[in-house]
GROMACS .gro file of C-alpha atoms in nm:
model
  323
    1GLY     CA    1   3.466  -2.705  -2.404
    2ASN     CA    2   3.836  -2.843  -2.369
    3ILE     CA    3   4.181  -2.674  -2.544
    4TYR     CA    4   4.366  -2.923  -2.728
    5GLY     CA    5   4.703  -2.857  -2.882
    6VAL     CA    6   5.050  -2.945  -3.058
    7THR     CA    7   5.453  -2.904  -2.988
    8THR     CA    8   5.698  -2.924  -3.205
    9GLU     CA    9   5.948  -3.117  -2.980
   10GLY     CA   10   5.902  -3.350  -2.684
   11GLY     CA   11   5.760  -3.706  -2.636
   12ASN     CA   12   5.966  -3.982  -2.785
   13THR     CA   13   6.303  -3.883  -2.876
   14PRO     CA   14   6.476  -4.161  -3.079
   15THR     CA   15   6.754  -4.007  -3.321
   16ALA     CA   16   6.532  -4.069  -3.646
   17CYS     CA   17   6.263  -3.856  -3.508
   18ASN     CA   18   6.325  -3.488  -3.635
   19ASN     CA   19   6.135  -3.194  -3.564
   20MET     CA   20   5.915  -2.990  -3.807
   21LEU     CA   21   6.194  -2.876  -3.969
   22GLY     CA   22   6.364  -3.189  -4.030
   23THR     CA   23   6.619  -3.109  -3.833
   24GLY     CA   24   6.735  -3.213  -3.463
   25SER     CA   25   6.640  -3.491  -3.243
   26ASN     CA   26   6.471  -3.316  -2.935
   27GLY     CA   27   6.153  -3.530  -2.995
   28CYS     CA   28   5.868  -3.623  -3.208
   29GLY     CA   29   5.633  -3.316  -3.013
   30THR     CA   30   5.306  -3.421  -2.840
   31VAL     CA   31   4.920  -3.383  -2.902
   32PHE     CA   32   4.794  -3.258  -2.587
   33GLU     CA   33   4.435  -3.203  -2.424
   34LEU     CA   34   4.360  -2.920  -2.161
   35ALA     CA   35   4.020  -3.003  -1.977
   36ILE     CA   36   3.841  -2.683  -1.804
   37GLN     CA   37   3.612  -2.771  -1.540
   38SER     CA   38   3.324  -2.525  -1.560
   39GLU     CA   39   3.191  -2.330  -1.278
   40VAL     CA   40   2.844  -2.437  -1.195
   41GLN     CA   41   2.638  -2.125  -1.191
   42ALA     CA   42   2.357  -2.118  -0.920
   43VAL     CA   43   1.947  -2.089  -1.036
   44THR     CA   44   1.777  -1.763  -1.032
   45THR     CA   45   1.426  -1.680  -1.085
   46THR     CA   46   1.353  -1.294  -1.213
   47THR     CA   47   1.017  -1.138  -1.152
   48LEU     CA   48   0.871  -0.823  -1.294
   49THR     CA   49   0.640  -0.564  -1.174
   50PRO     CA   50   0.504  -0.280  -1.309
   51SER     CA   51   0.397   0.048  -1.136
   52PRO     CA   52   0.115   0.166  -1.266
   53ALA     CA   53   0.033  -0.148  -1.474
   54THR     CA   54  -0.209   0.067  -1.715
   55VAL     CA   55  -0.062   0.386  -1.841
   56ALA     CA   56  -0.162   0.598  -2.129
   57LEU     CA   57   0.015   0.593  -2.472
   58GLY     CA   58   0.306   0.838  -2.412
   59GLY     CA   59   0.347   0.799  -2.029
   60VAL     CA   60   0.595   0.636  -1.804
   61THR     CA   61   0.577   0.317  -1.572
   62THR     CA   62   0.841   0.188  -1.355
   63LEU     CA   63   0.963  -0.119  -1.372
   64SER     CA   64   1.087  -0.326  -1.082
   65ALA     CA   65   1.260  -0.680  -1.111
   66LYS     CA   66   1.331  -0.899  -0.806
   67VAL     CA   67   1.599  -1.169  -0.893
   68SER     CA   68   1.613  -1.468  -0.629
   69SER     CA   69   1.782  -1.785  -0.600
   70ALA     CA   70   1.737  -2.079  -0.359
   71THR     CA   71   2.152  -2.057  -0.333
   72ALA     CA   72   2.295  -1.854  -0.077
   73GLY     CA   73   2.452  -1.521  -0.162
   74THR     CA   74   2.467  -1.180  -0.302
   75ILE     CA   75   2.338  -1.194  -0.613
   76THR     CA   76   2.523  -0.939  -0.869
   77GLY     CA   77   2.483  -0.822  -1.216
   78SER     CA   78   2.219  -0.615  -1.396
   79VAL     CA   79   1.861  -0.640  -1.533
   80THR     CA   80   1.768  -0.549  -1.913
   81PHE     CA   81   1.398  -0.436  -1.972
   82LYS     CA   82   1.278  -0.454  -2.326
   83ARG     CA   83   0.936  -0.438  -2.500
   84GLY     CA   84   0.979  -0.703  -2.785
   85SER     CA   85   1.331  -0.635  -2.922
   86THR     CA   86   1.308  -0.270  -2.807
   87THR     CA   87   1.545  -0.191  -2.474
   88LEU     CA   88   1.410   0.039  -2.215
   89GLY     CA   89   1.697   0.062  -2.017
   90THR     CA   90   1.911  -0.140  -1.773
   91ALA     CA   91   1.958  -0.104  -1.406
   92PRO     CA   92   2.222  -0.250  -1.137
   93LEU     CA   93   2.081  -0.541  -0.922
   94SER     CA   94   2.090  -0.362  -0.555
   95GLY     CA   95   1.978  -0.588  -0.303
   96GLY     CA   96   1.845  -0.864  -0.530
   97LYS     CA   97   1.648  -0.569  -0.681
   98ALA     CA   98   1.652  -0.358  -1.010
   99ILE     CA   99   1.431  -0.071  -1.025
  100LEU     CA  100   1.397   0.134  -1.401
  101SER     CA  101   1.202   0.442  -1.328
  102ASN     CA  102   1.003   0.660  -1.557
  103ALA     CA  103   0.999   0.406  -1.847
  104PRO     CA  104   0.911   0.554  -2.129
  105VAL     CA  105   0.546   0.395  -2.255
  106THR     CA  106   0.582   0.511  -2.611
  107ALA     CA  107   0.498   0.379  -2.960
  108ALA     CA  108   0.873   0.454  -3.032
  109LYS     CA  109   0.958   0.190  -2.784
  110GLY     CA  110   0.720  -0.051  -2.964
  111PHE     CA  111   0.413   0.026  -2.702
  112VAL     CA  112   0.066  -0.007  -2.874
  113VAL     CA  113  -0.256   0.069  -2.685
  114GLY     CA  114  -0.399  -0.256  -2.542
  115SER     CA  115  -0.205  -0.538  -2.342
  116ASN     CA  116   0.179  -0.510  -2.391
  117THR     CA  117   0.431  -0.769  -2.269
  118VAL     CA  118   0.775  -0.630  -2.091
  119THR     CA  119   1.036  -0.859  -2.013
  120ALA     CA  120   1.351  -0.815  -1.794
  121ALA     CA  121   1.633  -1.015  -1.841
  122TYR     CA  122   1.909  -1.112  -1.582
  123GLY     CA  123   2.277  -1.129  -1.633
  124GLY     CA  124   2.649  -1.043  -1.573
  125SER     CA  125   2.692  -1.282  -1.292
  126THR     CA  126   2.970  -1.569  -1.291
  127SER     CA  127   2.823  -1.717  -0.995
  128PHE     CA  128   2.450  -1.703  -1.073
  129ALA     CA  129   2.285  -1.823  -1.390
  130PRO     CA  130   2.089  -1.579  -1.629
  131SER     CA  131   1.717  -1.587  -1.600
  132SER     CA  132   1.415  -1.361  -1.736
  133GLY     CA  133   1.059  -1.278  -1.638
  134ASN     CA  134   0.785  -1.093  -1.793
  135THR     CA  135   0.473  -0.859  -1.710
  136THR     CA  136   0.207  -0.677  -1.866
  137VAL     CA  137   0.143  -0.314  -1.901
  138ASN     CA  138  -0.217  -0.207  -2.054
  139VAL     CA  139  -0.180   0.087  -2.230
  140THR     CA  140  -0.457   0.312  -2.309
  141GLU     CA  141  -0.555   0.592  -2.537
  142ALA     CA  142  -0.338   0.907  -2.484
  143GLY     CA  143  -0.499   1.178  -2.251
  144MET     CA  144  -0.790   0.944  -2.175
  145ALA     CA  145  -0.867   1.023  -1.784
  146ALA     CA  146  -0.953   0.811  -1.501
  147PRO     CA  147  -1.300   0.820  -1.323
  148VAL     CA  148  -1.318   1.093  -1.022
  149PHE     CA  149  -1.545   1.059  -0.722
  150SER     CA  150  -1.752   1.318  -0.568
  151PRO     CA  151  -1.696   1.304  -0.237
  152ALA     CA  152  -1.366   1.154  -0.240
  153GLY     CA  153  -1.318   0.854  -0.034
  154GLY     CA  154  -1.278   0.921   0.357
  155THR     CA  155  -1.479   0.866   0.672
  156TYR     CA  156  -1.810   1.040   0.709
  157GLU     CA  157  -2.012   1.002   0.946
  158SER     CA  158  -2.379   0.974   0.767
  159VAL     CA  159  -2.472   0.794   0.419
  160GLU     CA  160  -2.319   0.917   0.137
  161SER     CA  161  -2.429   0.978  -0.243
  162VAL     CA  162  -2.110   0.916  -0.442
  163LYS     CA  163  -2.106   1.036  -0.800
  164ILE     CA  164  -1.847   0.899  -1.064
  165THR     CA  165  -1.757   1.131  -1.352
  166ASP     CA  166  -1.479   1.104  -1.621
  167SER     CA  167  -1.386   1.397  -1.821
  168THR     CA  168  -1.335   1.156  -2.161
  169THR     CA  169  -1.600   1.258  -2.453
  170ASN     CA  170  -1.849   0.931  -2.463
  171ALA     CA  171  -1.689   0.734  -2.220
  172THR     CA  172  -1.851   0.471  -2.051
  173ILE     CA  173  -1.779   0.415  -1.647
  174HIS     CA  174  -1.763   0.097  -1.509
  175TYR     CA  175  -1.739   0.044  -1.140
  176ALA     CA  176  -1.741  -0.221  -0.871
  177ILE     CA  177  -1.804  -0.242  -0.503
  178ASN     CA  178  -1.539  -0.430  -0.286
  179GLY     CA  179  -1.380  -0.618  -0.607
  180THR     CA  180  -1.170  -0.561  -0.892
  181VAL     CA  181  -1.363  -0.338  -1.176
  182SER     CA  182  -1.345  -0.469  -1.558
  183SER     CA  183  -1.522  -0.353  -1.892
  184THR     CA  184  -1.783  -0.636  -1.790
  185SER     CA  185  -1.885  -0.493  -1.438
  186PRO     CA  186  -2.187  -0.275  -1.403
  187THR     CA  187  -2.204   0.036  -1.582
  188TYR     CA  188  -2.247   0.355  -1.373
  189SER     CA  189  -2.580   0.492  -1.449
  190GLY     CA  190  -2.618   0.728  -1.155
  191PRO     CA  191  -2.511   0.827  -0.747
  192ILE     CA  192  -2.404   0.517  -0.543
  193THR     CA  193  -2.565   0.543  -0.213
  194VAL     CA  194  -2.254   0.450   0.059
  195SER     CA  195  -2.405   0.327   0.366
  196ALA     CA  196  -2.156   0.096   0.488
  197SER     CA  197  -1.778   0.111   0.476
  198GLU     CA  198  -1.692  -0.012   0.130
  199THR     CA  199  -1.431   0.081  -0.179
  200ILE     CA  200  -1.549   0.135  -0.497
  201GLU     CA  201  -1.307   0.111  -0.809
  202ALA     CA  202  -1.389   0.258  -1.112
  203MET     CA  203  -1.259   0.274  -1.448
  204ALA     CA  204  -1.372   0.449  -1.782
  205VAL     CA  205  -1.397   0.272  -2.151
  206ALA     CA  206  -1.407   0.460  -2.491
  207GLY     CA  207  -1.382   0.214  -2.772
  208SER     CA  208  -1.118  -0.028  -2.729
  209SER     CA  209  -0.941   0.210  -2.471
  210GLU     CA  210  -0.939   0.176  -2.104
  211SER     CA  211  -0.829   0.438  -1.866
  212ALA     CA  212  -0.638   0.353  -1.552
  213LYS     CA  213  -0.835   0.238  -1.244
  214ALA     CA  214  -0.942   0.496  -0.969
  215THR     CA  215  -1.044   0.378  -0.623
  216ALA     CA  216  -1.204   0.531  -0.352
  217THR     CA  217  -1.238   0.387   0.045
  218TYR     CA  218  -1.570   0.516   0.222
  219THR     CA  219  -1.585   0.454   0.611
  220ILE     CA  220  -1.902   0.494   0.770
  221VAL     CA  221  -1.902   0.602   1.121
  222GLY     CA  222  -2.178   0.734   1.342
  223SER     CA  223  -2.182   1.034   1.568
  224PRO     CA  224  -1.945   1.037   1.923
  225TYR     CA  225  -2.206   0.933   2.165
  226ALA     CA  226  -2.213   1.083   2.542
  227LEU     CA  227  -2.475   1.024   2.802
  228ALA     CA  228  -2.419   1.120   3.190
  229ALA     CA  229  -2.567   0.858   3.447
  230PRO     CA  230  -2.680   0.945   3.831
  231ALA     CA  231  -2.362   1.020   4.055
  232THR     CA  232  -2.261   0.729   4.293
  233LEU     CA  233  -2.072   0.707   4.629
  234VAL     CA  234  -2.142   1.068   4.749
  235THR     CA  235  -2.009   1.216   5.064
  236ALA     CA  236  -1.944   1.522   5.220
  237SER     CA  237  -1.611   1.547   5.008
  238SER     CA  238  -1.609   1.325   4.756
  239ALA     CA  239  -1.821   1.138   4.444
  240THR     CA  240  -1.823   0.905   4.144
  241LEU     CA  241  -1.947   1.058   3.826
  242ASN     CA  242  -2.055   0.792   3.564
  243ALA     CA  243  -2.167   0.793   3.216
  244MET     CA  244  -2.214   0.602   2.909
  245VAL     CA  245  -1.958   0.710   2.579
  246SER     CA  246  -1.840   0.554   2.272
  247SER     CA  247  -1.651   0.693   1.969
  248GLN     CA  248  -1.886   0.519   1.738
  249GLY     CA  249  -1.612   0.436   1.497
  250LEU     CA  250  -1.412   0.731   1.494
  251SER     CA  251  -1.043   0.764   1.558
  252GLY     CA  252  -0.855   0.968   1.838
  253GLY     CA  253  -1.110   0.945   2.080
  254SER     CA  254  -1.127   1.048   2.459
  255TYR     CA  255  -1.353   1.156   2.682
  256GLN     CA  256  -1.370   1.342   3.028
  257PHE     CA  257  -1.603   1.471   3.272
  258GLN     CA  258  -1.650   1.821   3.382
  259TYR     CA  259  -1.796   1.977   3.710
  260ALA     CA  260  -1.917   2.304   3.882
  261THR     CA  261  -2.130   2.441   4.153
  262SER     CA  262  -2.339   2.592   3.893
  263THR     CA  263  -2.470   2.557   3.529
  264ALA     CA  264  -2.330   2.898   3.414
  265ALA     CA  265  -1.996   2.794   3.580
  266LEU     CA  266  -2.015   2.459   3.396
  267SER     CA  267  -2.006   2.630   3.061
  268THR     CA  268  -1.770   2.864   3.112
  269ASN     CA  269  -1.508   2.756   3.362
  270PRO     CA  270  -1.589   2.403   3.456
  271VAL     CA  271  -1.341   2.174   3.659
  272THR     CA  272  -1.218   1.885   3.441
  273THR     CA  273  -1.071   1.545   3.514
  274ALA     CA  274  -0.796   1.412   3.296
  275ARG     CA  275  -0.883   1.308   2.961
  276VAL     CA  276  -0.903   0.917   2.900
  277SER     CA  277  -0.858   0.717   2.554
  278LEU     CA  278  -1.134   0.559   2.420
  279GLY     CA  279  -1.096   0.292   2.123
  280PRO     CA  280  -1.300   0.305   1.817
  281ALA     CA  281  -1.571   0.065   1.893
  282SER     CA  282  -1.924   0.170   1.849
  283THR     CA  283  -2.051   0.021   2.127
  284PRO     CA  284  -2.121   0.240   2.409
  285ALA     CA  285  -1.912   0.178   2.739
  286LEU     CA  286  -1.972   0.231   3.090
  287VAL     CA  287  -1.713   0.466   3.264
  288ASP     CA  288  -1.662   0.617   3.589
  289LYS     CA  289  -1.419   0.870   3.743
  290SER     CA  290  -1.418   0.957   4.155
  291ILE     CA  291  -1.391   1.329   4.231
  292THR     CA  292  -1.248   1.456   4.577
  293GLY     CA  293  -1.229   1.783   4.728
  294LEU     CA  294  -1.589   1.901   4.725
  295SER     CA  295  -1.772   2.103   4.992
  296PRO     CA  296  -2.024   1.970   5.209
  297ALA     CA  297  -2.384   2.063   5.139
  298THR     CA  298  -2.345   2.198   4.793
  299THR     CA  299  -2.522   2.111   4.485
  300TYR     CA  300  -2.255   2.003   4.167
  301TYR     CA  301  -2.359   2.010   3.822
  302TYR     CA  302  -2.162   1.754   3.562
  303ARG     CA  303  -2.170   1.617   3.229
  304VAL     CA  304  -1.920   1.396   3.034
  305VAL     CA  305  -1.791   1.516   2.681
  306VAL     CA  306  -1.650   1.280   2.429
  307SER     CA  307  -1.412   1.440   2.141
  308THR     CA  308  -1.296   1.266   1.829
  309THR     CA  309  -1.147   1.329   1.493
  310GLY     CA  310  -1.528   1.349   1.399
  311GLY     CA  311  -1.664   1.598   1.655
  312ILE     CA  312  -1.748   1.626   1.994
  313ALA     CA  313  -2.037   1.488   2.194
  314SER     CA  314  -2.163   1.652   2.542
  315GLY     CA  315  -2.378   1.458   2.761
  316GLU     CA  316  -2.705   1.627   2.960
  317VAL     CA  317  -2.637   1.818   3.245
  318LEU     CA  318  -2.686   1.605   3.572
  319SER     CA  319  -2.643   1.715   3.955
  320PHE     CA  320  -2.600   1.566   4.266
  321LYS     CA  321  -2.576   1.720   4.636
  322THR     CA  322  -2.315   1.643   4.923
  323PRO     CA  323  -2.444   1.587   5.261
   0.00000   0.00000   0.00000
């Protein structure tokens, strides 16, 4: 607000006007007002994210607060994180974010099993207005384990039978395929057949407690494919080798031709062409490679070899004879 004050002198100065002590003639005094113009603070928005969002009682979580404003400028200050009226910690803003690592999720800090609201309150800047945001941290019973997948998620070349187990006594496991699991999701009762690429999310429930969610992603691909085709454009010193190849969805694929003047040499010491990268597409592609430096009137044996992260495939051995 404004500041008001008085003086003992000044203002009108008639002889009959004395100061507050009843003496002198330096004026009757004044009443003054000093108006203070407040600085307008820019509006801010605070959002809060926990990681993980589900924690066993007695564990920890990392709280990340982001403070933003439509007004340009560097937002300074700090964020205080609270569970109810209990302070969990304070962190300074850096680049618009404040992070409180390893915030204790304990009964002493006001957490209970179930859903808990955590608040982030921003302040400390003369240019940007305070704001707050909240999030939910789900707390499970201490020691309640998350489900385990067997086999673990990964890339496989065949149909997989996935088992889900949990070490918590009398726990019921719920799961969702390519979706978010909850306590109302289907109950796991036996191995899940995975014949196509998919993600399984599972959680365990015991009484009113829920475990952290576990996720496994399975990618099902075929074996690499290699099939040699008859040679073409055969001359006394050159030929074009042909083949059908595919990495069948596997990564890191490449192919090359191998050739020699005997099947024994093809196995032990073949001449090889340069490797050519092969994309992960599952549809076979027709490829070819011209070779030179051949001898006339000679029989050559050849094959194509496809290599991927999932294995190696060799086409059958074919032959041609130079004129």
